[in-house]
PDB file of C-alpha atoms in Angstrom:
ATOM      1  CA  GLY T   1      90.836 149.503-125.656  1.00 84.00           C
ATOM      2  CA  ASN T   2      88.082 150.726-123.862  1.00 88.00           C
ATOM      3  CA  SER T   3      87.932 152.502-120.434  1.00 92.00           C
ATOM      4  CA  VAL T   4      85.865 155.041-118.786  1.00 95.00           C
ATOM      5  CA  THR T   5      87.190 157.803-115.999  1.00 95.00           C
ATOM      6  CA  GLN T   6      84.793 159.268-113.321  1.00 94.00           C
ATOM      7  CA  MET T   7      85.766 162.341-111.199  1.00 87.00           C
ATOM      8  CA  GLU T   8      87.497 161.071-107.728  1.00 82.00           C
ATOM      9  CA  GLY T   9      85.147 160.760-104.731  1.00 84.00           C
ATOM     10  CA  PRO T  10      83.721 161.147-102.041  1.00 93.00           C
ATOM     11  CA  VAL T  11      81.629 163.909-102.766  1.00 96.00           C
ATOM     12  CA  THR T  12      80.031 165.784 -99.623  1.00 97.00           C
ATOM     13  CA  LEU T  13      76.773 168.226-100.850  1.00 97.00           C
ATOM     14  CA  SER T  14      74.125 169.462 -98.985  1.00 97.00           C
ATOM     15  CA  GLU T  15      70.269 168.546 -99.326  1.00 97.00           C
ATOM     16  CA  GLU T  16      69.166 170.361-102.174  1.00 97.00           C
ATOM     17  CA  ALA T  17      72.141 171.347-104.049  1.00 97.00           C
ATOM     18  CA  PHE T  18      73.079 170.488-107.414  1.00 98.00           C
ATOM     19  CA  LEU T  19      74.675 167.744-108.331  1.00 97.00           C
ATOM     20  CA  THR T  20      77.199 167.055-111.040  1.00 97.00           C
ATOM     21  CA  ILE T  21      79.406 163.842-111.367  1.00 97.00           C
ATOM     22  CA  ASN T  22      81.812 163.442-114.474  1.00 97.00           C
ATOM     23  CA  CYS T  23      81.798 160.625-117.058  1.00 97.00           C
ATOM     24  CA  THR T  24      84.561 160.783-120.320  1.00 97.00           C
ATOM     25  CA  TYR T  25      85.043 158.161-122.015  1.00 96.00           C
ATOM     26  CA  THR T  26      87.122 156.425-124.530  1.00 95.00           C
ATOM     27  CA  ALA T  27      85.904 153.402-126.970  1.00 91.00           C
ATOM     28  CA  THR T  28      87.096 151.055-129.869  1.00 85.00           C
ATOM     29  CA  GLY T  29      83.472 151.540-131.740  1.00 82.00           C
ATOM     30  CA  TYR T  30      80.297 153.376-130.945  1.00 86.00           C
ATOM     31  CA  PRO T  31      79.074 152.610-127.323  1.00 91.00           C
ATOM     32  CA  SER T  32      76.259 152.358-125.197  1.00 92.00           C
ATOM     33  CA  LEU T  33      76.225 154.347-121.783  1.00 95.00           C
ATOM     34  CA  PHE T  34      75.174 153.639-118.311  1.00 96.00           C
ATOM     35  CA  TRP T  35      74.769 154.984-115.329  1.00 98.00           C
ATOM     36  CA  TYR T  36      74.366 152.140-112.265  1.00 97.00           C
ATOM     37  CA  VAL T  37      73.730 153.299-109.383  1.00 97.00           C
ATOM     38  CA  GLN T  38      74.942 151.022-105.446  1.00 95.00           C
ATOM     39  CA  TYR T  39      72.688 151.621-102.502  1.00 95.00           C
ATOM     40  CA  PRO T  40      74.849 150.642 -99.090  1.00 90.00           C
ATOM     41  CA  GLY T  41      74.860 147.253 -98.920  1.00 89.00           C
ATOM     42  CA  GLU T  42      72.753 146.484-102.072  1.00 92.00           C
ATOM     43  CA  GLY T  43      73.712 145.509-105.573  1.00 93.00           C
ATOM     44  CA  LEU T  44      74.155 147.903-108.266  1.00 95.00           C
ATOM     45  CA  GLN T  45      70.649 149.471-110.108  1.00 96.00           C
ATOM     46  CA  LEU T  46      70.678 150.610-113.916  1.00 96.00           C
ATOM     47  CA  LEU T  47      69.491 154.319-113.268  1.00 98.00           C
ATOM     48  CA  LEU T  48      68.948 155.392-116.757  1.00 97.00           C
ATOM     49  CA  LYS T  49      71.444 154.673-120.274  1.00 96.00           C
ATOM     50  CA  ALA T  50      71.717 156.621-123.592  1.00 95.00           C
ATOM     51  CA  THR T  51      72.653 154.370-126.877  1.00 91.00           C
ATOM     52  CA  LYS T  52      73.664 157.314-129.252  1.00 91.00           C
ATOM     53  CA  ALA T  53      74.900 160.490-129.242  1.00 94.00           C
ATOM     54  CA  ASP T  54      73.007 163.638-127.686  1.00 96.00           C
ATOM     55  CA  ASP T  55      70.455 161.152-126.447  1.00 96.00           C
ATOM     56  CA  LYS T  56      69.359 161.711-122.652  1.00 97.00           C
ATOM     57  CA  GLY T  57      68.576 159.466-120.111  1.00 97.00           C
ATOM     58  CA  SER T  58      66.680 160.195-117.469  1.00 97.00           C
ATOM     59  CA  ASN T  59      65.388 159.325-113.864  1.00 97.00           C
ATOM     60  CA  LYS T  60      64.411 159.856-110.745  1.00 95.00           C
ATOM     61  CA  GLY T  61      65.176 163.849-111.868  1.00 97.00           C
ATOM     62  CA  PHE T  62      69.088 162.068-112.770  1.00 98.00           C
ATOM     63  CA  GLU T  63      70.154 163.201-116.213  1.00 98.00           C
ATOM     64  CA  ALA T  64      72.592 162.647-118.313  1.00 98.00           C
ATOM     65  CA  THR T  65      73.493 163.557-122.633  1.00 98.00           C
ATOM     66  CA  TYR T  66      75.518 161.537-124.293  1.00 97.00           C
ATOM     67  CA  ARG T  67      77.993 163.896-125.694  1.00 97.00           C
ATOM     68  CA  LYS T  68      80.222 162.250-128.374  1.00 95.00           C
ATOM     69  CA  GLU T  69      82.622 165.167-129.106  1.00 95.00           C
ATOM     70  CA  THR T  70      83.435 165.354-125.950  1.00 96.00           C
ATOM     71  CA  THR T  71      82.727 161.613-125.292  1.00 97.00           C
ATOM     72  CA  SER T  72      81.669 162.743-122.122  1.00 98.00           C
ATOM     73  CA  PHE T  73      77.983 161.203-120.291  1.00 98.00           C
ATOM     74  CA  HIS T  74      78.266 163.614-116.959  1.00 98.00           C
ATOM     75  CA  LEU T  75      75.455 162.397-114.509  1.00 98.00           C
ATOM     76  CA  GLU T  76      73.513 165.442-113.242  1.00 98.00           C
ATOM     77  CA  LYS T  77      70.518 166.511-110.959  1.00 98.00           C
ATOM     78  CA  GLY T  78      68.765 169.767-110.066  1.00 96.00           C
ATOM     79  CA  SER T  79      68.023 169.016-106.238  1.00 96.00           C
ATOM     80  CA  VAL T  80      69.787 165.796-104.192  1.00 97.00           C
ATOM     81  CA  GLN T  81      67.850 163.924-101.197  1.00 97.00           C
ATOM     82  CA  VAL T  82      69.295 162.307 -98.604  1.00 97.00           C
ATOM     83  CA  SER T  83      68.293 159.168-100.114  1.00 96.00           C
ATOM     84  CA  ASP T  84      70.581 159.913-102.825  1.00 97.00           C
ATOM     85  CA  SER T  85      73.676 159.229-101.388  1.00 97.00           C
ATOM     86  CA  ALA T  86      75.162 155.961-102.851  1.00 96.00           C
ATOM     87  CA  VAL T  87      78.519 155.037-105.397  1.00 95.00           C
ATOM     88  CA  TYR T  88      77.470 155.950-108.746  1.00 97.00           C
ATOM     89  CA  PHE T  89      79.607 153.945-111.494  1.00 96.00           C
ATOM     90  CA  CYS T  90      79.010 154.995-115.096  1.00 96.00           C
ATOM     91  CA  ALA T  91      79.942 152.510-117.667  1.00 95.00           C
ATOM     92  CA  LEU T  92      80.171 151.517-121.594  1.00 93.00           C
ATOM     93  CA  ARG T  93      79.143 148.406-123.996  1.00 90.00           C
ATOM     94  CA  VAL T  94      80.921 148.963-127.169  1.00 83.00           C
ATOM     95  CA  ASP T  95      78.236 147.737-130.139  1.00 63.00           C
ATOM     96  CA  PHE T  96      79.753 144.984-132.298  1.00 59.00           C
ATOM     97  CA  GLY T  97      78.680 142.105-130.270  1.00 56.00           C
ATOM     98  CA  ASN T  98      80.653 142.243-127.478  1.00 56.00           C
ATOM     99  CA  GLU T  99      78.693 141.456-124.109  1.00 74.00           C
ATOM    100  CA  LYS T 100      80.879 143.387-121.131  1.00 85.00           C
ATOM    101  CA  LEU T 101      79.887 146.697-119.814  1.00 90.00           C
ATOM    102  CA  THR T 102      83.545 148.396-119.077  1.00 90.00           C
ATOM    103  CA  PHE T 103      82.850 150.101-115.905  1.00 93.00           C
ATOM    104  CA  GLY T 104      84.424 153.386-113.457  1.00 93.00           C
ATOM    105  CA  THR T 105      85.440 153.120-110.706  1.00 92.00           C
ATOM    106  CA  GLY T 106      82.984 154.637-108.976  1.00 94.00           C
ATOM    107  CA  THR T 107      81.813 157.509-107.087  1.00 95.00           C
ATOM    108  CA  ARG T 108      80.755 158.152-103.414  1.00 95.00           C
ATOM    109  CA  LEU T 109      78.524 160.602-102.855  1.00 96.00           C
ATOM    110  CA  THR T 110      77.086 161.710 -99.774  1.00 97.00           C
ATOM    111  CA  ILE T 111      74.224 164.042 -98.982  1.00 97.00           C
ATOM    112  CA  ILE T 112      74.057 165.864 -95.901  1.00 97.00           C
ATOM    113  CA  PRO T 113      70.816 167.207 -94.458  1.00 94.00           C
TER     114      PRO T 113
ATOM    115  CA  SER I   1      59.131 140.148-114.964  1.00 86.00           C
ATOM    116  CA  GLN I   2      62.207 139.399-114.584  1.00 87.00           C
ATOM    117  CA  THR I   3      64.228 138.765-110.821  1.00 92.00           C
ATOM    118  CA  ILE I   4      67.653 137.563-109.807  1.00 96.00           C
ATOM    119  CA  HIS I   5      68.628 136.039-107.140  1.00 96.00           C
ATOM    120  CA  GLN I   6      72.172 134.841-105.174  1.00 97.00           C
ATOM    121  CA  TRP I   7      72.531 133.375-102.096  1.00 96.00           C
ATOM    122  CA  PRO I   8      73.837 133.279 -99.432  1.00 97.00           C
ATOM    123  CA  ALA I   9      73.334 136.916 -98.710  1.00 96.00           C
ATOM    124  CA  THR I  10      76.326 136.883 -96.471  1.00 96.00           C
ATOM    125  CA  LEU I  11      78.872 133.918 -95.753  1.00 97.00           C
ATOM    126  CA  VAL I  12      81.910 133.577 -93.277  1.00 97.00           C
ATOM    127  CA  GLN I  13      84.285 130.973 -94.102  1.00 97.00           C
ATOM    128  CA  PRO I  14      88.245 130.196 -92.956  1.00 97.00           C
ATOM    129  CA  VAL I  15      91.103 130.289 -95.222  1.00 97.00           C
ATOM    130  CA  GLY I  16      91.618 126.761 -96.947  1.00 97.00           C
ATOM    131  CA  SER I  17      87.637 125.884 -97.289  1.00 97.00           C
ATOM    132  CA  PRO I  18      85.716 125.617-100.285  1.00 97.00           C
ATOM    133  CA  LEU I  19      83.173 128.296-101.851  1.00 97.00           C
ATOM    134  CA  SER I  20      79.771 127.889-103.882  1.00 97.00           C
ATOM    135  CA  LEU I  21      77.885 130.710-104.407  1.00 98.00           C
ATOM    136  CA  GLU I  22      74.392 130.918-106.942  1.00 98.00           C
ATOM    137  CA  CYS I  23      72.611 133.014-108.938  1.00 98.00           C
ATOM    138  CA  THR I  24      69.169 132.145-110.688  1.00 97.00           C
ATOM    139  CA  VAL I  25      67.528 134.166-112.912  1.00 97.00           C
ATOM    140  CA  GLU I  26      64.008 134.306-113.893  1.00 96.00           C
ATOM    141  CA  GLY I  27      62.010 135.360-116.437  1.00 93.00           C
ATOM    142  CA  THR I  28      63.591 135.167-119.295  1.00 91.00           C
ATOM    143  CA  SER I  29      66.064 132.471-121.294  1.00 90.00           C
ATOM    144  CA  ASN I  30      69.381 132.206-122.803  1.00 91.00           C
ATOM    145  CA  PRO I  31      70.653 135.250-120.576  1.00 92.00           C
ATOM    146  CA  ASN I  32      74.287 136.088-120.711  1.00 92.00           C
ATOM    147  CA  LEU I  33      74.970 136.185-116.809  1.00 94.00           C
ATOM    148  CA  TYR I  34      77.874 137.685-115.310  1.00 94.00           C
ATOM    149  CA  TRP I  35      80.389 137.461-112.008  1.00 96.00           C
ATOM    150  CA  TYR I  36      82.094 140.518-110.703  1.00 95.00           C
ATOM    151  CA  ARG I  37      83.911 140.846-107.303  1.00 94.00           C
ATOM    152  CA  GLN I  38      84.036 144.372-105.438  1.00 91.00           C
ATOM    153  CA  ALA I  39      86.830 144.417-103.120  1.00 83.00           C
ATOM    154  CA  ALA I  40      86.368 147.243-100.623  1.00 77.00           C
ATOM    155  CA  GLY I  41      85.799 150.630-101.770  1.00 72.00           C
ATOM    156  CA  ARG I  42      87.111 149.778-104.436  1.00 75.00           C
ATOM    157  CA  GLY I  43      85.948 149.052-108.350  1.00 83.00           C
ATOM    158  CA  LEU I  44      84.089 145.907-110.075  1.00 90.00           C
ATOM    159  CA  GLN I  45      86.324 143.623-111.235  1.00 90.00           C
ATOM    160  CA  LEU I  46      84.501 140.627-114.033  1.00 91.00           C
ATOM    161  CA  LEU I  47      85.419 137.257-112.506  1.00 94.00           C
ATOM    162  CA  PHE I  48      83.376 135.105-115.565  1.00 94.00           C
ATOM    163  CA  TYR I  49      80.671 135.085-118.002  1.00 91.00           C
ATOM    164  CA  SER I  50      78.526 133.527-120.132  1.00 92.00           C
ATOM    165  CA  VAL I  51      77.121 133.196-123.362  1.00 89.00           C
ATOM    166  CA  GLY I  52      74.984 129.279-122.782  1.00 90.00           C
ATOM    167  CA  ILE I  53      75.432 126.489-121.014  1.00 93.00           C
ATOM    168  CA  GLY I  54      78.412 125.027-120.212  1.00 91.00           C
ATOM    169  CA  GLN I  55      80.357 127.825-121.865  1.00 91.00           C
ATOM    170  CA  ILE I  56      82.358 130.186-119.083  1.00 93.00           C
ATOM    171  CA  SER I  57      85.017 133.093-120.161  1.00 90.00           C
ATOM    172  CA  SER I  58      87.336 133.586-117.572  1.00 89.00           C
ATOM    173  CA  GLU I  59      88.270 137.207-117.322  1.00 86.00           C
ATOM    174  CA  VAL I  60      90.979 136.666-114.443  1.00 82.00           C
ATOM    175  CA  PRO I  61      93.036 134.081-113.615  1.00 67.00           C
ATOM    176  CA  GLN I  62      92.900 132.918-109.817  1.00 80.00           C
ATOM    177  CA  ASN I  63      91.653 130.061-107.460  1.00 90.00           C
ATOM    178  CA  LEU I  64      87.632 130.487-108.535  1.00 94.00           C
ATOM    179  CA  SER I  65      86.190 129.086-111.079  1.00 95.00           C
ATOM    180  CA  ALA I  66      82.661 129.158-112.438  1.00 96.00           C
ATOM    181  CA  SER I  67      79.637 126.554-114.022  1.00 96.00           C
ATOM    182  CA  ARG I  68      76.660 126.877-115.388  1.00 97.00           C
ATOM    183  CA  PRO I  69      74.812 123.741-115.731  1.00 95.00           C
ATOM    184  CA  GLN I  70      71.879 125.215-116.779  1.00 95.00           C
ATOM    185  CA  ASP I  71      70.310 127.662-118.689  1.00 95.00           C
ATOM    186  CA  ARG I  72      69.409 130.328-116.023  1.00 96.00           C
ATOM    187  CA  GLN I  73      71.825 129.391-113.056  1.00 97.00           C
ATOM    188  CA  PHE I  74      75.360 130.785-112.494  1.00 97.00           C
ATOM    189  CA  ILE I  75      77.635 129.359-109.940  1.00 97.00           C
ATOM    190  CA  LEU I  76      80.942 130.241-108.321  1.00 97.00           C
ATOM    191  CA  SER I  77      83.214 127.784-106.562  1.00 97.00           C
ATOM    192  CA  SER I  78      86.618 127.563-104.762  1.00 96.00           C
ATOM    193  CA  LYS I  79      88.188 124.337-103.942  1.00 96.00           C
ATOM    194  CA  LYS I  80      90.452 126.621-101.279  1.00 96.00           C
ATOM    195  CA  LEU I  81      89.641 130.107-100.128  1.00 96.00           C
ATOM    196  CA  LEU I  82      92.682 132.669 -99.821  1.00 95.00           C
ATOM    197  CA  LEU I  83      91.984 135.662 -97.468  1.00 94.00           C
ATOM    198  CA  SER I  84      92.247 137.895-100.806  1.00 92.00           C
ATOM    199  CA  ASP I  85      89.068 136.445-101.756  1.00 94.00           C
ATOM    200  CA  SER I  86      86.752 138.275 -99.398  1.00 94.00           C
ATOM    201  CA  GLY I  87      85.119 141.003-101.098  1.00 94.00           C
ATOM    202  CA  PHE I  88      81.223 142.024-102.560  1.00 95.00           C
ATOM    203  CA  TYR I  89      80.655 139.196-104.821  1.00 96.00           C
ATOM    204  CA  LEU I  90      77.454 140.154-107.591  1.00 96.00           C
ATOM    205  CA  CYS I  91      75.684 137.862-110.131  1.00 97.00           C
ATOM    206  CA  ALA I  92      74.370 139.904-113.275  1.00 96.00           C
ATOM    207  CA  TRP I  93      72.204 139.540-116.731  1.00 94.00           C
ATOM    208  CA  SER I  94      71.495 140.947-120.074  1.00 91.00           C
ATOM    209  CA  VAL I  95      70.041 139.983-122.706  1.00 85.00           C
ATOM    210  CA  THR I  96      71.842 138.222-124.904  1.00 77.00           C
ATOM    211  CA  LEU I  97      72.622 140.500-128.153  1.00 72.00           C
ATOM    212  CA  ALA I  98      70.803 143.050-126.793  1.00 72.00           C
ATOM    213  CA  ARG I  99      70.753 146.037-128.805  1.00 71.00           C
ATOM    214  CA  THR I 100      71.756 148.111-125.935  1.00 75.00           C
ATOM    215  CA  GLY I 101      73.412 145.827-123.491  1.00 81.00           C
ATOM    216  CA  GLU I 102      72.628 146.418-119.888  1.00 89.00           C
ATOM    217  CA  GLN I 103      72.976 143.970-117.704  1.00 93.00           C
ATOM    218  CA  TYR I 104      70.587 143.504-114.098  1.00 94.00           C
ATOM    219  CA  PHE I 105      72.439 143.271-110.905  1.00 96.00           C
ATOM    220  CA  GLY I 106      71.651 140.993-108.334  1.00 96.00           C
ATOM    221  CA  PRO I 107      71.674 141.750-104.699  1.00 96.00           C
ATOM    222  CA  GLY I 108      74.833 140.232-103.553  1.00 95.00           C
ATOM    223  CA  THR I 109      76.848 137.867-101.226  1.00 96.00           C
ATOM    224  CA  ARG I 110      79.426 139.181 -98.677  1.00 96.00           C
ATOM    225  CA  LEU I 111      82.246 136.929 -97.909  1.00 96.00           C
ATOM    226  CA  THR I 112      83.970 137.303 -95.402  1.00 96.00           C
ATOM    227  CA  VAL I 113      87.873 134.422 -95.356  1.00 96.00           C
ATOM    228  CA  THR I 114      88.743 134.703 -92.173  1.00 97.00           C
TER     229      THR I 114
END
């Protein structure tokens, strides 16, 4: 089956620190990969995506590269801000007509000034 | 552009009472629609999804049901709420048969069953 494994949270960093949130996956087909962000009390927002091996998704200073050889899609940001405090979800969708997303359990990130 | 609405934003209901949550999407046609539940401090659980009017697939057997009376309207219901139904309910939509398949989420409804 399909599954997504994210690093356990919570993660606490100081402002301007470097961020990595690990995400690995197993999939029965060739998946598209996503990172979503959820700010307190809100719904999920699509942060970035990648659809094939070696693609790099990027948005708002965040990046993630689709690594097929290691089945990974780690989220990185060079310098985090307090406003980046949120829960981050990694997700995949297998590209053979399955319309459903498989989500990881989420990683809570807190940035302290 | 497309937008997705959910209401109410917050709801407090007693055990055994009925439930109706509504989700509507604007700016697109024939979307796939989804209901998720997020328990406190936990990940997302897919409850129902729909690929068209009147077509509902259930992911988890429970006392909830879903309906899609119109193309861009998705309703989550219960006849009798349980304490375990408390949570944050999220509606989402996606483009039918899209190559990438990303979903777009509404603002959510926070349900507290007392």
